[in-house]
mmCIF file of C-alpha atoms in Angstrom:
data_model
loop_
_atom_site.group_PDB
_atom_site.id
_atom_site.type_symbol
_atom_site.label_atom_id
_atom_site.label_comp_id
_atom_site.label_asym_id
_atom_site.label_seq_id
_atom_site.Cartn_x
_atom_site.Cartn_y
_atom_site.Cartn_z
ATOM 1 C CA MET A 691 0.000 0.000 0.000
ATOM 2 C CA PHE A 692 2.828 2.413 0.926
ATOM 3 C CA GLU A 693 5.632 0.856 -1.177
ATOM 4 C CA LEU A 694 6.166 4.099 -3.122
ATOM 5 C CA ILE A 695 7.378 6.014 -0.063
ATOM 6 C CA LYS A 696 8.871 3.171 1.992
ATOM 7 C CA ASP A 697 12.475 4.246 1.331
ATOM 8 C CA GLN A 698 11.747 7.892 2.184
ATOM 9 C CA ILE A 699 10.265 7.121 5.611
ATOM 10 C CA LYS A 700 13.682 6.864 7.279
ATOM 11 C CA ASN A 701 14.245 10.599 6.702
ATOM 12 C CA ILE A 702 10.885 11.707 8.125
ATOM 13 C CA LYS A 703 11.029 13.529 11.466
ATOM 14 C CA LYS A 704 7.836 15.638 11.529
ATOM 15 C CA VAL A 705 4.446 14.299 10.451
ATOM 16 C CA VAL A 706 1.286 16.394 10.307
ATOM 17 C CA PHE A 707 -2.153 14.852 9.920
ATOM 18 C CA VAL A 708 -5.065 16.824 8.500
ATOM 19 C CA THR A 709 -8.228 14.943 9.432
ATOM 20 C CA GLY A 710 -11.877 15.364 8.553
ATOM 21 C CA ALA A 711 -15.269 13.783 9.108
ATOM 22 C CA GLY A 712 -14.337 10.569 7.295
ATOM 23 C CA ILE A 713 -12.048 9.325 10.067
ATOM 24 C CA SER A 714 -14.731 9.816 12.724
ATOM 25 C CA GLN A 715 -17.466 8.332 10.544
ATOM 26 C CA GLU A 716 -15.789 4.997 11.222
ATOM 27 C CA SER A 717 -16.526 5.553 14.920
ATOM 28 C CA GLY A 718 -20.222 5.997 14.147
ATOM 29 C CA ILE A 719 -20.316 9.795 13.941
ATOM 30 C CA PRO A 720 -22.387 10.954 10.941
ATOM 31 C CA THR A 721 -20.940 13.364 8.393
ATOM 32 C CA PHE A 722 -22.655 16.494 7.071
ATOM 33 C CA ARG A 723 -22.460 15.367 3.479
ATOM 34 C CA GLY A 724 -24.139 12.521 1.610
ATOM 35 C CA LYS A 725 -26.772 10.272 3.157
ATOM 36 C CA ASP A 726 -25.778 11.317 6.700
ATOM 37 C CA GLY A 727 -26.451 14.995 6.028
ATOM 38 C CA LEU A 728 -30.091 15.027 7.103
ATOM 39 C CA TRP A 729 -31.462 15.283 10.646
ATOM 40 C CA LYS A 730 -35.246 15.064 11.063
ATOM 41 C CA ASN A 731 -35.615 16.324 7.467
ATOM 42 C CA HIS A 732 -33.333 19.302 8.137
ATOM 43 C CA ASP A 733 -30.150 19.874 6.135
ATOM 44 C CA SER A 734 -27.274 19.608 8.625
ATOM 45 C CA MET A 735 -25.165 22.057 6.637
ATOM 46 C CA LYS A 736 -27.905 24.676 6.992
ATOM 47 C CA LEU A 737 -28.310 24.020 10.733
ATOM 48 C CA ALA A 738 -24.598 24.622 11.327
ATOM 49 C CA THR A 739 -24.796 28.379 10.716
ATOM 50 C CA ILE A 740 -25.129 31.449 12.899
ATOM 51 C CA ASP A 741 -28.255 32.430 10.947
ATOM 52 C CA ALA A 742 -29.966 29.140 11.806
ATOM 53 C CA PHE A 743 -29.031 29.630 15.459
ATOM 54 C CA TYR A 744 -30.549 33.100 15.654
ATOM 55 C CA ASP A 745 -33.613 32.066 13.612
ATOM 56 C CA ASN A 746 -34.362 28.969 15.695
ATOM 57 C CA PRO A 747 -31.915 28.407 18.582
ATOM 58 C CA LYS A 748 -34.132 25.721 20.125
ATOM 59 C CA LEU A 749 -33.974 23.589 16.955
ATOM 60 C CA VAL A 750 -30.197 24.000 16.660
ATOM 61 C CA TRP A 751 -29.727 23.066 20.312
ATOM 62 C CA GLU A 752 -31.917 19.958 19.901
ATOM 63 C CA TRP A 753 -29.646 18.884 17.061
ATOM 64 C CA TYR A 754 -26.446 19.625 18.997
ATOM 65 C CA ASN A 755 -27.690 17.821 22.094
ATOM 66 C CA GLU A 756 -28.265 14.735 19.955
ATOM 67 C CA ARG A 757 -24.828 15.144 18.368
ATOM 68 C CA ARG A 758 -23.204 15.577 21.801
ATOM 69 C CA LYS A 759 -24.852 12.387 23.061
ATOM 70 C CA ASN A 760 -23.656 10.493 19.980
ATOM 71 C CA ILE A 761 -20.108 11.870 20.202
ATOM 72 C CA PHE A 762 -19.720 11.233 23.939
ATOM 73 C CA ALA A 763 -20.696 7.596 23.353
ATOM 74 C CA ALA A 764 -18.246 7.162 20.438
ATOM 75 C CA GLN A 765 -14.834 5.567 20.853
ATOM 76 C CA PRO A 766 -11.620 6.172 18.885
ATOM 77 C CA ASN A 767 -11.128 3.703 16.059
ATOM 78 C CA LEU A 768 -7.956 2.063 14.755
ATOM 79 C CA GLY A 769 -7.200 5.150 12.665
ATOM 80 C CA HIS A 770 -7.244 7.508 15.657
ATOM 81 C CA LYS A 771 -5.186 5.027 17.686
ATOM 82 C CA ALA A 772 -2.581 4.595 14.950
ATOM 83 C CA ILE A 773 -2.038 8.366 14.748
ATOM 84 C CA ALA A 774 -1.519 8.486 18.521
ATOM 85 C CA GLU A 775 0.875 5.529 18.395
ATOM 86 C CA LEU A 776 3.041 7.239 15.764
ATOM 87 C CA GLU A 777 4.214 9.693 18.450
ATOM 88 C CA LYS A 778 6.533 6.921 19.701
ATOM 89 C CA TYR A 779 8.625 7.253 16.555
ATOM 90 C CA VAL A 780 8.412 10.829 15.197
ATOM 91 C CA LYS A 781 7.004 14.248 16.050
ATOM 92 C CA VAL A 782 3.288 14.328 15.273
ATOM 93 C CA ALA A 783 0.728 17.112 15.121
ATOM 94 C CA VAL A 784 -2.950 16.647 14.284
ATOM 95 C CA LEU A 785 -4.821 19.473 12.565
ATOM 96 C CA THR A 786 -8.429 18.359 12.682
ATOM 97 C CA GLN A 787 -11.652 19.727 11.265
ATOM 98 C CA ASN A 788 -13.519 17.435 13.655
ATOM 99 C CA ILE A 789 -15.125 18.703 16.866
ATOM 100 C CA ASP A 790 -15.490 15.333 18.616
ATOM 101 C CA GLY A 791 -12.299 15.070 20.705
ATOM 102 C CA LEU A 792 -11.611 11.496 19.527
ATOM 103 C CA HIS A 793 -7.953 12.213 18.711
ATOM 104 C CA GLN A 794 -7.373 13.336 22.293
ATOM 105 C CA LYS A 795 -9.340 10.348 23.586
ATOM 106 C CA ALA A 796 -7.058 8.065 21.539
ATOM 107 C CA GLY A 797 -3.984 9.622 23.167
ATOM 108 C CA SER A 798 -2.716 12.190 20.656
ATOM 109 C CA SER A 799 -0.942 14.946 22.574
ATOM 110 C CA GLU A 800 -0.741 17.737 19.970
ATOM 111 C CA VAL A 801 -4.187 18.346 18.484
ATOM 112 C CA LEU A 802 -5.343 21.634 16.978
ATOM 113 C CA GLU A 803 -9.135 21.766 16.668
ATOM 114 C CA LEU A 804 -9.590 24.048 13.674
ATOM 115 C CA HIS A 805 -13.373 24.126 13.955
ATOM 116 C CA GLY A 806 -13.695 24.186 17.743
ATOM 117 C CA SER A 807 -15.034 21.551 20.115
ATOM 118 C CA ILE A 808 -18.548 20.280 20.779
ATOM 119 C CA ILE A 809 -17.453 19.623 24.371
ATOM 120 C CA LYS A 810 -17.074 23.363 24.952
ATOM 121 C CA ILE A 811 -19.951 25.806 25.368
ATOM 122 C CA LYS A 812 -19.639 29.574 25.074
ATOM 123 C CA CYS A 813 -21.870 32.617 25.455
ATOM 124 C CA SER A 814 -23.153 34.204 22.267
ATOM 125 C CA VAL A 815 -22.358 37.639 23.757
ATOM 126 C CA CYS A 816 -19.972 37.655 26.749
ATOM 127 C CA ASN A 817 -16.634 35.839 27.251
ATOM 128 C CA PHE A 818 -18.010 32.828 29.143
ATOM 129 C CA ASN A 819 -16.473 29.537 27.935
ATOM 130 C CA GLU A 820 -16.553 26.149 29.642
ATOM 131 C CA GLU A 821 -16.210 22.432 28.972
ATOM 132 C CA ILE A 822 -19.484 20.618 29.695
ATOM 133 C CA THR A 823 -19.451 16.848 29.292
ATOM 134 C CA SER A 824 -22.851 16.187 30.866
ATOM 135 C CA GLU A 825 -26.197 16.362 29.107
ATOM 136 C CA ILE A 826 -27.608 19.872 28.778
ATOM 137 C CA SER A 827 -31.073 19.584 30.264
ATOM 138 C CA GLU A 828 -32.317 23.072 29.448
ATOM 139 C CA ILE A 829 -34.087 23.294 26.107
ATOM 140 C CA LEU A 830 -32.422 26.671 25.601
ATOM 141 C CA PRO A 831 -29.379 27.075 27.893
ATOM 142 C CA LEU A 832 -28.718 30.612 29.112
ATOM 143 C CA CYS A 833 -25.535 32.260 30.342
ATOM 144 C CA LYS A 834 -25.382 34.010 33.724
ATOM 145 C CA CYS A 835 -25.450 37.251 31.743
ATOM 146 C CA GLY A 836 -28.889 36.282 30.404
ATOM 147 C CA ASN A 837 -27.881 35.619 26.793
ATOM 148 C CA ILE A 838 -28.092 32.302 24.932
ATOM 149 C CA LEU A 839 -25.221 29.829 25.227
ATOM 150 C CA ARG A 840 -24.006 28.127 22.057
ATOM 151 C CA PRO A 841 -21.634 25.291 21.148
ATOM 152 C CA ASP A 842 -18.042 26.536 20.878
ATOM 153 C CA VAL A 843 -17.724 25.399 17.275
ATOM 154 C CA VAL A 844 -16.959 27.230 14.053
ATOM 155 C CA TRP A 845 -20.122 27.368 11.970
ATOM 156 C CA PHE A 846 -20.201 27.817 8.201
ATOM 157 C CA GLY A 847 -19.451 31.455 7.433
ATOM 158 C CA GLU A 848 -17.534 32.072 10.689
ATOM 159 C CA SER A 849 -13.787 32.655 11.008
ATOM 160 C CA LEU A 850 -11.439 30.112 12.533
ATOM 161 C CA PRO A 851 -9.836 31.003 15.899
ATOM 162 C CA GLN A 852 -6.812 32.963 14.717
ATOM 163 C CA ASP A 853 -4.375 31.617 17.325
ATOM 164 C CA VAL A 854 -5.222 28.032 16.319
ATOM 165 C CA TRP A 855 -5.004 28.807 12.604
ATOM 166 C CA GLN A 856 -1.618 30.532 12.954
ATOM 167 C CA LYS A 857 -0.199 27.462 14.727
ATOM 168 C CA ALA A 858 -1.731 25.171 12.094
ATOM 169 C CA MET A 859 -0.029 27.080 9.279
ATOM 170 C CA ILE A 860 3.319 26.827 11.084
ATOM 171 C CA TYR A 861 2.967 23.073 11.580
ATOM 172 C CA ALA A 862 1.960 22.610 7.933
ATOM 173 C CA SER A 863 4.877 24.737 6.725
ATOM 174 C CA GLN A 864 7.475 22.829 8.753
ATOM 175 C CA CYS A 865 6.472 19.182 8.319
ATOM 176 C CA ASP A 866 8.336 16.554 6.275
ATOM 177 C CA LEU A 867 5.184 14.571 5.583
ATOM 178 C CA MET A 868 1.494 15.491 5.607
ATOM 179 C CA VAL A 869 -1.198 12.815 5.718
ATOM 180 C CA ILE A 870 -4.684 13.976 4.758
ATOM 181 C CA VAL A 871 -7.314 11.573 6.100
ATOM 182 C CA GLY A 872 -11.069 11.535 5.569
ATOM 183 C CA THR A 873 -11.534 15.091 4.356
ATOM 184 C CA SER A 874 -12.941 16.212 1.010
ATOM 185 C CA LEU A 875 -10.744 19.342 1.160
ATOM 186 C CA VAL A 876 -13.595 21.630 0.140
ATOM 187 C CA VAL A 877 -13.897 23.669 3.360
ATOM 188 C CA SER A 878 -11.757 26.795 3.473
ATOM 189 C CA PRO A 879 -9.259 27.679 4.872
ATOM 190 C CA ALA A 880 -8.411 24.162 6.125
ATOM 191 C CA ASN A 881 -8.153 22.987 2.528
ATOM 192 C CA THR A 882 -5.104 25.241 2.015
ATOM 193 C CA LEU A 883 -2.956 23.368 4.572
ATOM 194 C CA PRO A 884 -1.559 20.882 2.007
ATOM 195 C CA ILE A 885 -0.349 23.850 -0.041
ATOM 196 C CA TYR A 886 1.781 25.074 2.883
ATOM 197 C CA ALA A 887 3.252 21.587 3.241
ATOM 198 C CA LYS A 888 3.977 21.310 -0.475
ATOM 199 C CA GLN A 889 5.824 24.641 -0.389
ATOM 200 C CA ASN A 890 8.129 22.997 2.178
ATOM 201 C CA ASN A 891 8.672 20.061 -0.249
ATOM 202 C CA ALA A 892 6.881 17.750 2.153
ATOM 203 C CA LEU A 893 5.507 14.420 0.992
ATOM 204 C CA LEU A 894 1.714 14.454 0.698
ATOM 205 C CA ILE A 895 -0.394 11.339 1.298
ATOM 206 C CA GLU A 896 -4.148 11.318 0.827
ATOM 207 C CA ILE A 897 -6.173 8.557 2.501
ATOM 208 C CA ASN A 898 -9.750 8.719 1.306
ATOM 209 C CA PRO A 899 -12.109 6.260 -0.420
ATOM 210 C CA ASP A 900 -13.193 9.106 -2.718
ATOM 211 C CA ASN A 901 -11.379 11.423 -5.082
ATOM 212 C CA THR A 902 -10.791 15.054 -4.005
ATOM 213 C CA GLU A 903 -9.876 18.206 -5.881
ATOM 214 C CA MET A 904 -6.315 17.941 -4.592
ATOM 215 C CA SER A 905 -5.765 14.270 -5.410
ATOM 216 C CA PRO A 906 -3.566 15.116 -8.451
ATOM 217 C CA GLU A 907 -1.232 17.143 -6.166
ATOM 218 C CA MET A 908 -0.516 14.205 -3.842
ATOM 219 C CA THR A 909 2.702 12.190 -3.678
ATOM 220 C CA LEU A 910 0.629 9.108 -2.897
ATOM 221 C CA VAL A 911 -3.114 8.460 -2.931
ATOM 222 C CA ILE A 912 -4.593 5.594 -0.913
ATOM 223 C CA ARG A 913 -8.182 4.822 -1.882
ATOM 224 C CA ASN A 914 -9.125 3.280 1.430
ATOM 225 C CA THR A 915 -10.259 4.185 4.941
ATOM 226 C CA GLY A 916 -8.168 5.370 7.870
ATOM 227 C CA THR A 917 -8.891 2.298 9.988
ATOM 228 C CA ILE A 918 -7.394 0.044 7.327
ATOM 229 C CA SER A 919 -4.581 2.265 6.047
ATOM 230 C CA LEU A 920 -3.192 4.054 9.104
ATOM 231 C CA PRO A 921 -2.094 1.011 11.161
ATOM 232 C CA GLU A 922 -0.109 -0.179 8.128
ATOM 233 C CA PHE A 923 1.320 3.325 7.696
ATOM 234 C CA VAL A 924 2.554 3.387 11.316
ATOM 235 C CA SER A 925 4.141 -0.050 10.912
ATOM 236 C CA LEU A 926 6.566 1.509 8.391
ATOM 237 C CA PHE A 927 8.039 3.643 11.180
ATOM 238 C CA LYS A 928 8.364 0.707 13.577
ATOM 239 C CA ASN A 929 10.697 -1.001 11.146
ATOM 240 C CA LYS A 930 12.704 1.957 9.826
#
């Protein structure tokens, strides 16, 4: 599967993973696109916007409470675990579009959550921010300041946290190898990260059952899932 880069592995010291919904789908977490993109006849991509939240915060919170319950019950799969295991052999950073915390649960120590975290809740007005891992019983949770609380995630149309994005660009620009797993690379600006890596002459590996717009730019394309491909990928470093 990885024969093309086997000889180059011995020179790799810094590996960056860019991960998307596909890797967590294998842990039972639905994606926004395709057949998983509907919730009670609502388009998930339209619910994940600030406009939807202000138009109908109760509906958005019902959806996020269901998502939180699903995510808290999910366990890291072999793909997440392989990425964490790779830290034994080289420096690893994970730049994830996922909000589920499964990389941290698997044991990865350097994870940048580009799109925030469903575990965290913040006020829509003041600076309140807190991790809440229990079920939110209020139909419409309110902050102490009286305004509506919201999930601390980046919705479509919102900017990424600039401190996180700056660090992500640095990691991408300094890696020897970037592995892009389970992301369609259509969401900006996360889809520009492989460009930063390529400018550093890094190797680029795409692991995805489906073709993406950047597939022609890759050093190696693996048309398979993370759970199957990543354990084999890590085994290359064990034997180098």
